[in-house]
Short mmCIF file of C-alpha atoms in Angstrom, two decimals:
data_model
loop_
_atom_site.label_atom_id
_atom_site.label_comp_id
_atom_site.label_asym_id
_atom_site.label_seq_id
_atom_site.Cartn_x
_atom_site.Cartn_y
_atom_site.Cartn_z
CA MET A 29 27.26 13.01 -5.78
CA ALA A 30 28.32 10.82 -8.79
CA GLU A 31 28.87 7.45 -6.81
CA TRP A 32 26.62 6.43 -3.84
CA THR A 33 28.05 3.96 -1.10
CA THR A 34 25.82 2.12 1.73
CA GLY A 35 28.13 4.15 3.72
CA THR A 36 27.51 7.53 2.36
CA VAL A 37 24.04 6.77 2.45
CA GLN A 38 24.23 6.35 6.21
CA ASP A 39 26.15 9.24 6.86
CA ARG A 40 23.53 11.55 5.27
CA LEU A 41 20.71 9.73 7.09
CA GLU A 42 22.65 10.32 10.39
CA LEU A 43 23.18 13.96 9.45
CA ALA A 44 19.89 14.61 8.66
CA ALA A 45 18.44 12.96 12.34
CA ASP A 46 21.06 15.53 13.84
CA VAL A 47 20.03 18.90 11.95
CA PHE A 48 16.12 17.81 12.69
CA ALA A 49 17.33 17.37 16.33
CA GLN A 50 18.82 20.69 16.24
CA MET A 51 15.62 22.52 14.86
CA PRO A 52 13.32 24.73 17.56
CA ALA A 53 10.50 22.57 18.89
CA VAL A 54 6.96 23.46 17.60
CA LYS A 55 4.73 25.09 20.07
CA PRO A 56 1.06 25.93 20.02
CA GLN A 57 0.45 29.00 18.56
CA GLY A 58 -1.22 31.66 21.33
CA TYR A 59 0.75 30.25 24.26
CA PHE A 60 3.35 32.82 25.84
CA ASN A 61 5.25 33.98 28.81
CA ALA A 62 3.99 37.17 30.17
CA TRP A 63 7.09 37.29 32.97
CA PRO A 64 9.09 40.20 31.97
CA GLU A 65 12.74 38.97 30.68
CA TYR A 66 15.23 38.70 33.80
CA PHE A 67 18.38 39.99 33.02
CA HIS A 68 21.50 38.75 35.29
CA SER A 69 23.65 41.02 36.73
CA PHE A 70 27.67 40.18 36.08
CA ALA A 71 27.85 39.03 40.02
CA ASP A 72 24.92 36.58 39.31
CA GLN A 73 27.11 34.79 36.61
CA VAL A 74 30.29 34.68 38.23
CA GLY A 75 31.35 30.95 39.07
CA GLN A 76 28.73 29.48 36.77
CA GLU A 77 29.32 27.37 33.58
CA PRO A 78 28.86 28.97 30.42
CA ARG A 79 25.75 27.41 28.55
CA MET A 80 27.24 26.22 24.94
CA ARG A 81 25.10 25.71 22.51
CA ARG A 82 24.90 24.33 19.19
CA PRO A 83 24.65 26.26 16.64
CA ARG A 84 21.51 26.07 14.09
CA PRO A 85 21.42 24.01 10.95
CA SER A 86 22.74 26.09 7.90
CA PRO A 87 19.47 26.35 5.01
CA ARG A 88 22.00 23.66 2.96
CA GLN A 89 22.13 21.30 5.74
CA ILE A 90 18.53 21.92 5.98
CA THR A 91 17.88 21.11 2.31
CA GLN A 92 19.79 17.88 2.49
CA ALA A 93 18.16 16.72 5.59
CA GLU A 94 14.60 17.18 3.60
CA GLU A 95 16.28 15.38 0.30
CA ALA A 96 17.71 12.51 2.80
CA MET A 97 13.66 12.31 4.50
CA LEU A 98 12.64 11.90 1.04
CA TRP A 99 14.84 9.05 0.05
CA LEU A 100 12.51 6.74 2.97
CA ARG A 101 9.55 7.41 0.71
CA TRP A 102 10.85 4.47 -1.77
CA LEU A 103 11.00 1.93 1.15
CA GLU A 104 8.37 0.12 3.21
CA LYS A 105 6.50 1.75 6.47
CA ASP A 106 8.42 -1.11 8.15
CA ASP A 107 11.93 -0.66 7.12
CA ALA A 108 11.81 3.20 6.48
CA ARG A 109 10.86 3.02 10.17
CA ILE A 110 13.78 0.97 11.11
CA VAL A 111 16.22 2.73 8.81
CA TRP A 112 15.28 6.36 10.53
CA LEU A 113 15.38 5.16 13.97
CA ARG A 114 18.80 3.58 13.30
CA ALA A 115 19.84 7.19 11.89
CA ASN A 116 18.39 8.68 14.99
CA ARG A 117 20.94 6.06 16.94
CA LYS A 118 18.49 4.43 18.94
CA PRO A 119 19.95 1.26 20.22
CA TRP A 120 18.43 -2.03 18.69
CA LYS A 121 16.50 -3.44 21.85
CA PRO A 122 14.27 -0.81 22.00
CA ILE A 123 13.79 -0.53 17.69
CA CYS A 124 13.13 -4.44 18.30
CA TRP A 125 10.23 -3.82 20.68
CA GLU A 126 8.79 -1.10 18.45
CA VAL A 127 8.67 -2.92 15.50
CA GLY A 128 8.07 -6.47 16.77
CA LEU A 129 10.98 -8.26 15.30
CA SER A 130 14.42 -9.88 16.40
CA ARG A 131 17.46 -8.73 16.31
CA PRO A 132 18.58 -10.27 13.42
CA ALA A 133 15.29 -9.74 11.20
CA ALA A 134 15.63 -5.84 12.35
CA ASN A 135 18.81 -5.70 10.77
CA ARG A 136 18.18 -7.19 7.51
CA HIS A 137 15.44 -4.99 7.25
CA TRP A 138 17.82 -2.33 8.16
CA GLU A 139 20.74 -3.57 5.59
CA TYR A 140 18.08 -3.96 3.00
CA GLY A 141 16.40 -0.78 3.13
CA ILE A 142 20.37 1.07 2.91
CA ALA A 143 20.88 -0.73 0.03
CA LEU A 144 17.75 -0.04 -1.69
CA ILE A 145 18.21 3.84 -1.26
CA THR A 146 21.72 3.30 -2.73
CA TRP A 147 20.59 1.77 -5.35
CA ARG A 148 17.99 4.20 -6.29
CA LEU A 149 20.52 6.86 -5.86
CA ASN A 150 22.89 5.49 -8.34
CA GLY A 151 19.83 5.39 -11.13
CA ARG A 152 19.05 1.72 -10.91
CA VAL A 153 15.74 -0.38 -9.47
CA PRO A 154 16.58 -3.69 -8.92
CA SER A 155 14.17 -6.40 -10.18
CA ARG A 156 11.04 -7.29 -7.62
CA LYS A 157 12.34 -10.96 -8.18
CA ARG A 158 16.18 -10.99 -6.84
CA SER A 159 16.70 -11.64 -3.58
CA LYS A 160 17.17 -9.09 -0.85
CA ARG A 161 20.51 -10.56 0.01
CA PHE A 162 21.32 -10.15 -3.47
CA VAL A 163 20.37 -6.17 -3.12
CA ILE A 164 22.59 -5.90 0.03
CA GLU A 165 25.59 -7.47 -1.54
CA ASN A 166 25.58 -5.82 -4.70
CA ALA A 167 24.53 -1.93 -3.14
CA ASP A 168 28.09 -1.21 -3.29
CA ARG A 169 29.27 -2.60 -6.48
CA LEU A 170 26.93 -0.66 -8.61
CA SER A 171 29.66 0.75 -10.45
CA ARG A 172 30.52 -2.63 -12.21
CA LYS A 173 27.92 -4.37 -14.59
CA ILE A 174 25.29 -6.22 -12.90
CA LEU A 175 23.23 -8.48 -14.92
CA LEU A 176 19.46 -8.12 -13.99
#
């Protein structure tokens, strides 16, 4: 992808969270069910609602999700945690309780994390001397010349 924006980064992280939620659960080895599989007859299934299952993620989706998870390495530990919790669509109140920040502070950390990932994906690294506000405001305008 040539140009990354904060919106596309958010979408990709949410897609990654959805992919990992659809993956089968990891269970310890050695435990199994010894009961025989029960086969339902047609009479047992009459009047029941069908169980709809989402299809398993494709290999391409899994690869993209793993790639998106690697983006979180570029962030500080707390910022990465906030970004991942928001990608999982967790409400702000439990995030604030978990991280120990106020709602506006947690939102600033989330915006900065998304903006920093956008900068890195576009091949630029903001100077440490720049403020977080500068990084956030210029994340979507990386195609034009920014004086660092």
